[in-house]
Short mmCIF file of C-alpha atoms and ligand atoms in Angstrom, two decimals:
data_model
loop_
_atom_site.label_atom_id
_atom_site.label_comp_id
_atom_site.label_asym_id
_atom_site.label_seq_id
_atom_site.Cartn_x
_atom_site.Cartn_y
_atom_site.Cartn_z
CA MET N 1 0.00 0.00 0.00
CA PRO N 2 1.53 3.38 -0.93
CA PHE N 3 2.23 6.08 1.65
CA ALA N 4 1.15 9.72 1.36
CA HIS N 5 4.09 12.07 1.85
CA ILE N 6 3.88 15.84 2.12
CA THR N 7 6.38 16.99 -0.52
CA GLY N 8 5.62 20.71 -0.53
CA THR N 9 3.96 23.37 1.60
CA GLY N 10 2.91 26.93 0.80
CA SER N 11 0.96 29.79 2.27
CA ALA N 12 -0.36 33.24 1.44
CA VAL N 13 -1.79 36.09 3.51
CA PRO N 14 -3.32 39.44 2.54
CA GLU N 15 -1.07 42.51 2.69
CA ARG N 16 -3.20 44.59 5.04
CA ILE N 17 -2.46 44.21 8.75
CA LEU N 18 -5.11 45.16 11.30
CA ASP N 19 -3.53 45.35 14.74
CA ASN N 20 -5.34 45.56 18.07
CA ALA N 21 -4.93 49.35 18.13
CA GLY N 22 -6.80 49.44 14.81
CA LEU N 23 -9.61 47.35 16.29
CA GLU N 24 -9.91 49.84 19.15
CA GLN N 25 -11.07 52.29 16.45
CA ILE N 26 -13.82 49.91 15.33
CA VAL N 27 -15.30 48.39 18.55
CA ASP N 28 -15.13 48.99 22.29
CA THR N 29 -12.09 46.84 23.03
CA SER N 30 -8.44 47.14 24.02
CA ASP N 31 -5.09 45.66 23.09
CA GLU N 32 -4.78 44.55 26.73
CA TRP N 33 -8.11 42.60 26.68
CA ILE N 34 -7.45 40.92 23.33
CA THR N 35 -3.86 39.98 24.20
CA ARG N 36 -4.71 38.62 27.66
CA ARG N 37 -7.73 36.57 26.52
CA THR N 38 -6.46 35.34 23.13
CA GLY N 39 -2.76 36.09 22.54
CA ILE N 40 -3.69 37.77 19.24
CA LYS N 41 -1.81 41.00 18.40
CA GLU N 42 -2.76 41.44 14.74
CA ARG N 43 -4.54 39.75 11.85
CA ARG N 44 -4.57 40.06 8.03
CA ILE N 45 -7.60 41.47 6.22
CA ALA N 46 -8.29 40.62 2.55
CA MET N 47 -9.04 43.68 0.42
CA VAL N 48 -11.31 43.70 -2.62
CA ASP N 49 -9.19 46.25 -4.52
CA LYS N 50 -6.17 43.93 -4.24
CA ASN N 51 -8.20 40.96 -5.52
CA GLU N 52 -7.44 39.05 -2.32
CA THR N 53 -10.27 36.56 -2.76
CA THR N 54 -10.40 33.15 -1.08
CA ALA N 55 -9.56 31.59 -4.45
CA ALA N 56 -6.67 34.00 -5.12
CA LEU N 57 -5.12 33.38 -1.68
CA GLY N 58 -5.64 29.63 -2.06
CA ALA N 59 -4.08 29.64 -5.54
CA LEU N 60 -1.02 31.57 -4.35
CA ALA N 61 -0.49 29.16 -1.45
CA ALA N 62 -0.97 26.25 -3.88
CA ARG N 63 1.60 27.58 -6.36
CA ARG N 64 4.16 27.94 -3.56
CA ALA N 65 3.51 24.36 -2.40
CA MET N 66 3.76 23.08 -6.00
CA GLN N 67 7.04 24.91 -6.50
CA MET N 68 8.50 23.39 -3.32
CA ALA N 69 7.36 19.91 -4.36
CA GLY N 70 8.54 20.37 -7.95
CA VAL N 71 5.07 19.37 -9.13
CA SER N 72 3.54 20.76 -12.32
CA ALA N 73 -0.14 21.65 -12.59
CA ASP N 74 -0.92 18.75 -14.94
CA GLN N 75 0.39 16.18 -12.41
CA ILE N 76 -2.28 17.10 -9.85
CA ASP N 77 -5.20 14.65 -9.92
CA THR N 78 -7.19 15.95 -6.92
CA ILE N 79 -7.72 19.38 -5.38
CA ILE N 80 -9.52 19.48 -2.02
CA THR N 81 -10.10 22.81 -0.30
CA GLY N 82 -11.22 23.13 3.31
CA THR N 83 -13.18 26.35 3.59
CA VAL N 84 -16.25 27.95 5.14
CA SER N 85 -15.77 31.22 3.28
CA ALA N 86 -15.54 30.39 -0.43
CA ASP N 87 -16.05 33.44 -2.62
CA ARG N 88 -19.38 32.06 -3.79
CA ILE N 89 -21.91 29.62 -2.30
CA PHE N 90 -21.20 27.73 -5.52
CA PRO N 91 -19.07 26.82 -7.40
CA SER N 92 -16.47 25.50 -4.98
CA ALA N 93 -13.35 27.44 -4.07
CA ALA N 94 -11.42 24.38 -5.30
CA CYS N 95 -12.81 24.78 -8.84
CA MET N 96 -11.96 28.49 -8.85
CA ILE N 97 -8.43 27.66 -7.64
CA GLN N 98 -8.18 24.98 -10.34
CA LYS N 99 -8.76 27.65 -12.97
CA GLU N 100 -6.11 29.95 -11.46
CA ILE N 101 -3.40 27.27 -11.33
CA GLU N 102 -4.48 25.56 -14.58
CA ALA N 103 -4.58 22.06 -13.04
CA PHE N 104 -7.10 20.73 -15.51
CA ASN N 105 -6.43 17.01 -14.93
CA ALA N 106 -7.81 17.23 -11.40
CA ALA N 107 -11.16 16.63 -9.72
CA ALA N 108 -11.75 19.65 -7.47
CA TYR N 109 -14.10 20.05 -4.51
CA ASP N 110 -14.53 21.76 -1.12
CA ILE N 111 -14.96 20.35 2.36
CA SER N 112 -17.01 22.22 4.95
CA ALA N 113 -15.83 21.20 8.41
CA GLY N 114 -15.39 24.53 10.16
CA CYS N 115 -11.84 25.13 11.34
CA SER N 116 -11.12 21.41 10.85
CA GLY N 117 -11.59 21.70 7.07
CA PHE N 118 -7.91 21.16 6.27
CA MET N 119 -7.76 18.10 8.55
CA TYR N 120 -10.82 16.56 6.92
CA ALA N 121 -9.31 17.26 3.49
CA LEU N 122 -6.02 15.62 4.55
CA ASP N 123 -7.95 12.57 5.73
CA ILE N 124 -9.63 12.18 2.32
CA ALA N 125 -6.41 12.82 0.38
CA ASN N 126 -4.49 10.30 2.50
CA ASN N 127 -7.16 7.64 2.03
CA ASN N 128 -7.31 8.28 -1.74
CA ILE N 129 -3.55 7.88 -2.05
CA LYS N 130 -3.47 4.74 0.11
CA ALA N 131 -6.29 3.22 -1.95
CA GLY N 132 -4.37 3.92 -5.17
CA MET N 133 -7.09 6.29 -6.41
CA SER N 134 -4.79 9.31 -6.40
CA LYS N 135 -1.09 9.99 -6.93
CA THR N 136 -0.74 13.74 -6.42
CA CYS N 137 -3.21 15.66 -4.26
CA LEU N 138 -3.30 19.37 -3.63
CA VAL N 139 -4.85 20.02 -0.20
CA ILE N 140 -5.70 23.61 0.69
CA GLY N 141 -7.17 25.56 3.59
CA ALA N 142 -8.31 29.01 2.42
CA GLU N 143 -10.49 31.53 4.20
CA ARG N 144 -11.74 35.09 4.02
CA LEU N 145 -13.57 34.97 7.35
CA THR N 146 -13.68 38.75 7.59
CA THR N 147 -16.51 38.64 5.03
CA LEU N 148 -18.65 36.79 7.62
CA VAL N 149 -17.78 38.95 10.60
CA ASN N 150 -20.25 41.22 12.35
CA TRP N 151 -17.94 44.22 12.88
CA LYS N 152 -20.22 45.42 15.68
CA ASP N 153 -19.71 42.22 17.74
CA ARG N 154 -16.53 42.72 19.77
CA GLY N 155 -16.81 39.15 21.11
CA THR N 156 -16.01 37.69 17.68
CA CYS N 157 -14.56 40.31 15.31
CA VAL N 158 -11.31 40.54 17.29
CA LEU N 159 -10.62 36.83 16.87
CA LEU N 160 -10.63 36.23 13.12
CA GLY N 161 -8.37 36.82 10.12
CA ASP N 162 -7.82 35.85 6.48
CA GLY N 163 -5.24 33.62 4.78
CA ALA N 164 -4.48 30.34 3.06
CA GLY N 165 -2.15 27.38 3.33
CA ALA N 166 -1.56 24.38 1.07
CA ALA N 167 0.23 21.05 0.94
CA ILE N 168 1.11 18.70 -1.91
CA LEU N 169 0.64 15.03 -1.00
CA GLN N 170 2.29 12.41 -3.22
CA ASN N 171 2.28 8.64 -3.22
CA ARG N 172 5.57 7.07 -2.22
CA ALA N 173 6.63 3.46 -1.70
CA GLU N 174 8.85 4.26 1.29
CA PRO N 175 7.10 4.18 4.70
CA GLY N 176 6.49 7.52 6.42
CA GLY N 177 4.59 10.66 5.58
CA ILE N 178 1.08 10.50 7.01
CA LEU N 179 1.03 7.81 9.72
CA SER N 180 -2.68 8.19 10.50
CA THR N 181 -5.59 10.60 10.28
CA HIS N 182 -8.48 10.84 12.75
CA ILE N 183 -11.63 12.92 12.35
CA LYS N 184 -14.67 13.33 14.60
CA SER N 185 -17.84 15.42 14.75
CA ASP N 186 -20.63 16.14 17.21
CA GLY N 187 -23.57 17.89 15.56
CA ARG N 188 -25.39 18.26 18.88
CA TYR N 189 -23.34 21.41 19.40
CA TRP N 190 -23.60 22.97 15.93
CA ASP N 191 -25.22 26.08 17.39
CA LEU N 192 -22.15 27.02 19.46
CA LEU N 193 -20.61 28.49 16.30
CA TYR N 194 -22.38 29.13 13.03
CA SER N 195 -23.08 31.56 10.24
CA ASP N 196 -26.24 31.82 8.15
CA SER N 197 -26.32 32.49 4.43
CA GLY N 198 -28.83 35.23 4.17
CA ASN N 199 -31.08 37.20 1.88
CA ASP N 200 -32.10 39.90 4.35
CA PRO N 201 -34.31 41.92 4.20
CA PRO N 202 -37.25 40.12 2.56
CA PRO N 203 -39.46 42.25 0.31
CA GLU N 204 -42.87 43.14 1.80
CA LEU N 205 -44.68 41.17 -0.92
CA LEU N 206 -42.82 37.95 0.09
CA LYS N 207 -43.31 38.25 3.86
CA GLY N 208 -42.73 34.84 5.45
CA LEU N 209 -39.84 34.00 3.10
CA ALA N 210 -36.89 32.40 4.93
CA SER N 211 -34.60 35.28 5.74
CA VAL N 212 -31.60 35.62 8.03
CA PRO N 213 -28.73 38.08 8.20
CA PHE N 214 -25.50 36.17 7.64
CA HIS N 215 -23.21 36.96 10.49
CA LEU N 216 -21.03 34.59 12.41
CA LYS N 217 -22.34 33.81 15.91
CA MET N 218 -20.44 32.15 18.71
CA GLU N 219 -20.73 30.97 22.32
CA GLY N 220 -17.10 31.42 23.25
CA ASN N 221 -17.09 30.01 26.78
CA ARG N 222 -18.67 26.67 25.91
CA LEU N 223 -16.55 26.33 22.77
CA PHE N 224 -13.39 26.86 24.76
CA LYS N 225 -14.06 23.83 26.98
CA GLN N 226 -15.12 21.60 24.07
CA ALA N 227 -12.05 22.63 22.07
CA VAL N 228 -9.60 21.70 24.83
CA SER N 229 -11.08 18.30 25.68
CA SER N 230 -11.69 17.30 22.04
CA MET N 231 -8.21 18.26 20.79
CA ALA N 232 -6.44 16.59 23.72
CA GLY N 233 -8.60 13.46 23.38
CA ILE N 234 -8.03 12.95 19.66
CA ALA N 235 -4.30 13.64 20.01
CA GLU N 236 -4.12 10.81 22.60
CA THR N 237 -6.04 8.53 20.21
CA ALA N 238 -3.54 9.25 17.42
CA LEU N 239 -0.58 8.47 19.69
CA VAL N 240 -2.08 5.24 21.03
CA GLN N 241 -3.01 4.00 17.55
CA ASN N 242 0.60 4.45 16.41
CA GLY N 243 2.18 3.00 19.54
CA LEU N 244 3.84 6.35 20.26
CA THR N 245 4.12 8.44 23.43
CA ARG N 246 4.14 12.20 23.92
CA GLU N 247 7.96 12.08 24.18
CA ASP N 248 8.13 10.88 20.56
CA ILE N 249 6.57 14.09 19.24
CA GLN N 250 8.98 16.79 18.06
CA LEU N 251 6.33 19.37 17.15
CA VAL N 252 2.60 19.91 17.63
CA ILE N 253 0.91 22.23 15.15
CA PRO N 254 -2.51 23.01 16.65
CA HIS N 255 -5.38 24.99 15.19
CA GLN N 256 -4.51 28.62 15.94
CA ALA N 257 -7.77 29.85 17.50
CA ASN N 258 -6.51 31.28 20.71
CA LEU N 259 -3.29 31.00 22.72
CA ARG N 260 -5.16 30.07 25.91
CA ILE N 261 -6.79 27.08 24.21
CA ILE N 262 -3.38 25.94 22.93
CA GLN N 263 -1.83 26.31 26.41
CA ALA N 264 -4.69 24.33 27.97
CA VAL N 265 -4.26 21.53 25.39
CA ALA N 266 -0.51 21.47 26.08
CA GLU N 267 -1.18 21.16 29.80
CA LYS N 268 -3.72 18.36 29.31
CA LEU N 269 -1.37 16.43 27.01
CA LYS N 270 1.61 17.13 29.30
CA ILE N 271 3.66 18.33 26.33
CA PRO N 272 5.69 21.51 26.98
CA MET N 273 4.66 24.67 25.12
CA ASP N 274 8.08 24.89 23.42
CA ARG N 275 7.03 21.86 21.36
CA PHE N 276 3.88 23.68 20.15
CA PHE N 277 4.14 25.89 17.07
CA THR N 278 2.12 29.11 17.36
CA ASN N 279 1.64 32.08 15.06
CA VAL N 280 -1.82 33.11 16.30
CA HIS N 281 -0.34 36.43 17.49
CA LYS N 282 0.27 37.40 13.83
CA TYR N 283 -2.81 36.03 12.08
CA GLY N 284 -5.62 35.41 14.60
CA ASN N 285 -7.97 32.54 13.87
CA THR N 286 -7.91 31.81 10.12
CA SER N 287 -10.16 28.71 10.43
CA SER N 288 -9.25 26.02 7.86
CA ALA N 289 -6.17 27.99 6.82
CA SER N 290 -4.62 28.05 10.28
CA ILE N 291 -2.90 24.64 10.36
CA PRO N 292 -1.45 24.68 6.80
CA LEU N 293 -0.35 28.30 7.29
CA ALA N 294 1.44 27.37 10.51
CA MET N 295 2.83 24.16 8.97
CA ASP N 296 4.34 26.11 6.06
CA GLU N 297 5.90 28.66 8.41
CA ALA N 298 7.30 25.87 10.62
CA ASN N 299 8.66 24.05 7.55
CA ARG N 300 10.29 27.09 5.96
CA SER N 301 11.85 28.19 9.26
CA SER N 302 13.25 24.67 9.88
CA ARG N 303 11.14 24.07 12.99
CA ILE N 304 10.31 20.74 11.33
CA ASN N 305 13.14 18.53 10.16
CA HIS N 306 13.55 15.27 8.29
CA GLY N 307 12.34 12.33 10.38
CA ASP N 308 10.44 14.43 12.93
CA ILE N 309 7.14 13.13 14.27
CA VAL N 310 4.65 15.98 13.88
CA LEU N 311 1.12 16.11 15.29
CA LEU N 312 -1.52 18.32 13.65
CA VAL N 313 -4.64 18.83 15.75
CA SER N 314 -7.76 20.87 15.02
CA PHE N 315 -11.15 21.91 16.35
CA GLY N 316 -13.97 23.84 14.74
CA ALA N 317 -17.61 24.55 14.04
CA GLY N 318 -19.84 21.54 13.62
CA LEU N 319 -18.49 20.63 16.06
CA THR N 320 -15.59 18.95 14.27
CA TRP N 321 -12.14 17.97 15.37
CA GLY N 322 -9.24 15.99 14.01
CA ALA N 323 -5.64 14.86 14.34
CA THR N 324 -3.00 13.82 11.83
CA LEU N 325 0.26 12.21 12.80
CA LEU N 326 3.15 12.62 10.35
CA LYS N 327 6.70 11.41 9.96
CA TRP N 328 8.20 14.37 8.17
CA ALA N 329 10.32 13.82 5.08
CA ALA N 330 12.60 16.65 3.96
CA THR N 331 11.02 19.11 1.54
CA ASN N 332 12.99 21.42 -0.68
CA PRO N 333 12.18 25.09 0.08
CA GLY N 334 13.65 25.98 -3.37
N1 LIG J 401 -12.99 43.55 24.23
C1 LIG J 401 -13.29 43.90 25.47
N2 LIG J 401 -14.21 43.25 26.21
C2 LIG J 401 -14.81 42.20 25.65
C3 LIG J 401 -14.52 41.78 24.33
C4 LIG J 401 -13.57 42.51 23.62
N3 LIG J 401 -13.20 42.19 22.36
N4 LIG J 401 -15.28 40.70 24.06
C5 LIG J 401 -16.01 40.44 25.14
N5 LIG J 401 -15.74 41.34 26.11
C6 LIG J 401 -16.28 41.42 27.46
C7 LIG J 401 -17.65 40.80 27.58
O1 LIG J 401 -18.65 41.71 27.17
C8 LIG J 401 -17.70 40.47 29.03
O2 LIG J 401 -18.01 41.67 29.75
P1 LIG J 401 -18.92 41.60 31.08
O3 LIG J 401 -18.14 40.74 32.04
O4 LIG J 401 -19.01 43.02 31.45
O5 LIG J 401 -20.21 40.96 30.63
C9 LIG J 401 -16.26 40.12 29.38
O6 LIG J 401 -15.46 40.67 28.34
C10 LIG J 401 -16.01 38.63 29.47
O7 LIG J 401 -16.60 38.03 28.34
P2 LIG J 401 -16.48 36.49 28.09
O8 LIG J 401 -17.08 36.14 26.76
O9 LIG J 401 -16.95 35.73 29.29
O10 LIG J 401 -14.89 36.35 28.00
P3 LIG J 401 -14.02 35.05 27.96
O11 LIG J 401 -13.03 35.07 29.05
O12 LIG J 401 -14.84 33.81 27.78
O13 LIG J 401 -13.21 35.27 26.63
C11 LIG J 401 -13.19 34.49 24.39
C12 LIG J 401 -13.89 35.35 25.41
C13 LIG J 401 -11.78 35.02 24.17
C14 LIG J 401 -13.96 34.54 23.11
C15 LIG J 401 -13.14 33.04 24.96
O14 LIG J 401 -14.41 32.60 25.34
C16 LIG J 401 -12.59 32.09 23.98
O15 LIG J 401 -11.42 32.13 23.69
N6 LIG J 401 -13.42 31.17 23.48
C17 LIG J 401 -13.07 30.30 22.42
C18 LIG J 401 -13.48 31.02 21.18
C19 LIG J 401 -12.76 30.52 20.03
O16 LIG J 401 -11.55 30.41 20.01
N7 LIG J 401 -13.54 30.19 19.04
C20 LIG J 401 -13.07 29.65 17.93
C21 LIG J 401 -12.67 28.22 18.26
S1 LIG J 401 -13.47 27.18 17.33
C22 LIG J 401 -12.92 27.63 15.87
O17 LIG J 401 -11.83 28.04 15.67
C23 LIG J 401 -13.89 27.50 14.86
#
């Protein structure tokens, strides 16, 4: 059975930085509150006049991953994008990215799994490669969450940011690469974090028509507790399934929602914080983009090295959560 190796990573973020001082101009908040409760100092905001769409950010991240892997567009047979903020309800972000990168031999589709979108996409790509159905998969997490934000809700607008990350997965005979993927959901809690797709306001003549303003809504306190227990639990499952212990892990790349959640997961897993990669201070919560964005930064800055055991762990709306355990093979930053 072939193994799925990550042979290239890439990422892309919008140019515009909105720091906490900038947010103080928009809502009643402070740098002190945001930093203490979340660890976030700034986030990137996609701008229309710069054409920083979800598809454009995803395509840029994809091209960088392809370049690192030395993979041409026509080699890619599958494009899977984790996203909750595609530029259009349909078609998929993946199809729009396919056009940008000219990968016309691929099947392209999106996965909606909240902030776990990239982990769900990795799970599918890994299984496709292991089953011999795919040889070269492009897996992307791309988001423009700021289009869903209610800029009057200080409880949520300070948390989110835009960006994209990508990975090329290729089939290899040599053992390694993705050791296992694990995904879980619990729809009983879907209403802790959601966004409607709306058509507000309804015309008078069509009173009674389904109509909802489409802003993201969140119950932060309850999510916090679910996030910590779910991420720690699935990380333990991944370790046990592979006969590994916490000491075997060189780096954990968690979903970058909030520094306090990451610290609580570290404490629960009894893995020191210096083995957790964090960049949430620079980008905030970029949902599906957060893990591939962090993974690319860790890879390019040599925080991950050949042979390292790396744990990716996510949590998001749905509720959804997931873990992927990897044995890293050297990639060529080019
Ligand atoms: N600035 C200043 N004050 C604020 C802000 C803000 N931006 N937001 C809320 N407050 C106030 C509240 O109004 C409240 O005031 P009150 O005590 O006078 O009523 C006070 O701060 C405390 O509010 P809480 O919501 O209880 O604050 P909490 O300590 O829970 O922190 C936070 C809020 C940071 C959102 C926290 O609940 C959290 O991190 N939750 C997880 C959220 C998250 O990460 N979601 C995404 C994960 S899932 C995913 O990524 C899809």
